Amino acid sequence: MRIARSGSVTPEIEEVAEAEGISPNKLRSRIATGRAIIIRNVKADGVKGLGVGQGLFTKVNVNVGTSEFVKDLNLELEKVRISKKYGADSIMDLSTGGDLDAIRRAIIKETRPLPLGTVPTYQAFIEAFRRKKGGAYFTEDELFNVVERHLKDGVDFMTIHAGITKDLGLKLIRSGRVIKIVSRGGDMILGWMLYNDSENPFYKNFDYLLEMFAEYDATISLGDALRPGDIVDALDEFHIGELINNARLARRAIEYGVQVMIEGPGHVPLHLIKTDVKLMKRLSGGVPY
């Protein structure tokens, strides 16, 4: 992003622009303002940058990953191979069972040249549960150590649930929302905040997180922890409250020079999808959503 702001068109921008059928300068301009991104950890080997954002083709992401009940790495690698065969644009490793570091590294290797994403909160939660018999027992340092491990391994983008604050979480559990929360990573962060009586570590330490991602030019995908799990809850105060927080965080990331996109929108009635997208685009300044 910082190179794009300087006015330079890199070979990677040229490559993605050609694949997307737009001019390199137009893509460079959109990257410079945060309206488009190229997903790629610059310190990773063998990965081809993936363009996402305004005026670019729709991309298909495929989720794979083990669980505590099914820990067959070969099965997950076969899922990756099938996904690549049928045209997936990116892969996410959402593993929660087995040797998570070894599984991630194997999936990264099989995924290339596609970019790979993760949700680091999962690993922090699982490791705390294994060591201390409680998923919410991880420390802030342990959480950020997992993020750093993923970046060093070559992870290209991560879902970071930074927009759910302690205040929103406390209001949520006392609310009449039909389905309080459906995001697994968001639920883990909410549980951590309630157990530790502390602010969301991603929200509180967002500048530090930006420093980490800037070093690798990796992409932050701001997670929608409070996305509606049913259409009744769509565009309620929690859905909108997190949208506003994520938009603010996205603007901070862009100002710092870190590529960012925002997850969403969850279960929204068909006639309100356009409203939801337009709202987020306006709040964030056009960040990929």
Tab-separated table of N, CA and C in Angstrom, residues 4 13 46 51 74 81-82 87 107 111 116-117 139 166 168 181 188-189 193 209 212 254-255 258-259 265:
chain	number	residue	atom	x	y	z
A	4	ALA	N	2.255	1.868	-3.394
A	4	ALA	CA	1.197	2.372	-4.279
A	4	ALA	C	0.953	3.857	-4.044
A	13	ILE	N	1.409	-5.400	-9.012
A	13	ILE	CA	0.223	-4.632	-9.407
A	13	ILE	C	-0.070	-4.850	-10.885
A	46	GLY	N	6.344	-18.496	-2.939
A	46	GLY	CA	5.484	-19.241	-3.849
A	46	GLY	C	4.032	-18.853	-3.871
A	51	GLY	N	-6.083	-10.096	-6.057
A	51	GLY	CA	-6.746	-8.805	-5.996
A	51	GLY	C	-8.172	-8.922	-5.485
A	74	ASN	N	-4.438	-35.583	6.091
A	74	ASN	CA	-4.542	-35.971	4.679
A	74	ASN	C	-5.906	-35.606	4.100
A	81	ARG	N	-6.691	-29.695	-2.382
A	81	ARG	CA	-6.445	-30.079	-3.783
A	81	ARG	C	-7.724	-29.991	-4.606
A	82	ILE	N	-8.835	-30.453	-4.046
A	82	ILE	CA	-10.117	-30.393	-4.750
A	82	ILE	C	-10.533	-28.934	-4.967
A	87	GLY	N	-11.184	-24.277	-8.955
A	87	GLY	CA	-11.078	-22.840	-9.163
A	87	GLY	C	-11.150	-21.937	-7.958
A	107	ILE	N	-0.787	-27.289	5.298
A	107	ILE	CA	-1.857	-26.740	4.462
A	107	ILE	C	-1.346	-25.556	3.643
A	111	THR	N	-1.500	-25.373	-0.341
A	111	THR	CA	-2.330	-24.293	-0.881
A	111	THR	C	-1.637	-23.501	-1.981
A	116	LEU	N	-3.336	-17.932	1.704
A	116	LEU	CA	-3.977	-18.673	2.793
A	116	LEU	C	-4.294	-17.742	3.955
A	117	GLY	N	-5.467	-17.957	4.552
A	117	GLY	CA	-5.878	-17.178	5.711
A	117	GLY	C	-6.122	-18.053	6.923
A	139	THR	N	-3.239	-15.312	27.686
A	139	THR	CA	-2.875	-13.925	27.959
A	139	THR	C	-2.845	-13.130	26.652
A	166	LYS	N	-15.785	-4.545	24.803
A	166	LYS	CA	-16.350	-5.019	26.067
A	166	LYS	C	-17.734	-4.417	26.300
A	168	LEU	N	-19.961	-3.370	24.054
A	168	LEU	CA	-20.933	-4.036	23.185
A	168	LEU	C	-21.256	-5.434	23.698
A	181	ILE	N	-24.938	-14.563	19.500
A	181	ILE	CA	-23.691	-14.531	18.734
A	181	ILE	C	-23.507	-15.861	18.007
A	188	MET	N	-15.228	-16.512	21.179
A	188	MET	CA	-14.022	-16.727	21.986
A	188	MET	C	-13.518	-15.412	22.571
A	189	ILE	N	-13.517	-14.355	21.757
A	189	ILE	CA	-13.084	-13.047	22.250
A	189	ILE	C	-14.059	-12.517	23.297
A	193	MET	N	-13.175	-11.584	27.195
A	193	MET	CA	-13.438	-10.278	27.810
A	193	MET	C	-14.253	-10.423	29.092
A	209	LEU	N	-0.956	-4.314	16.511
A	209	LEU	CA	-1.341	-5.266	15.471
A	209	LEU	C	-0.974	-4.726	14.090
A	212	MET	N	2.656	-5.209	13.300
A	212	MET	CA	2.968	-6.592	12.941
A	212	MET	C	2.607	-6.874	11.485
A	254	ILE	N	-5.707	1.791	7.069
A	254	ILE	CA	-5.343	2.442	5.805
A	254	ILE	C	-4.383	3.597	6.059
A	255	GLU	N	-4.670	4.379	7.083
A	255	GLU	CA	-3.791	5.502	7.427
A	255	GLU	C	-2.378	5.012	7.753
A	258	VAL	N	-1.636	-0.383	6.129
A	258	VAL	CA	-1.894	-1.823	6.193
A	258	VAL	C	-3.144	-2.141	5.382
A	259	GLN	N	-3.062	-3.161	4.540
A	259	GLN	CA	-4.209	-3.557	3.727
A	259	GLN	C	-5.276	-4.210	4.610
A	265	PRO	N	-22.182	-9.781	5.522
A	265	PRO	CA	-22.903	-9.121	6.621
A	265	PRO	C	-23.648	-10.079	7.547
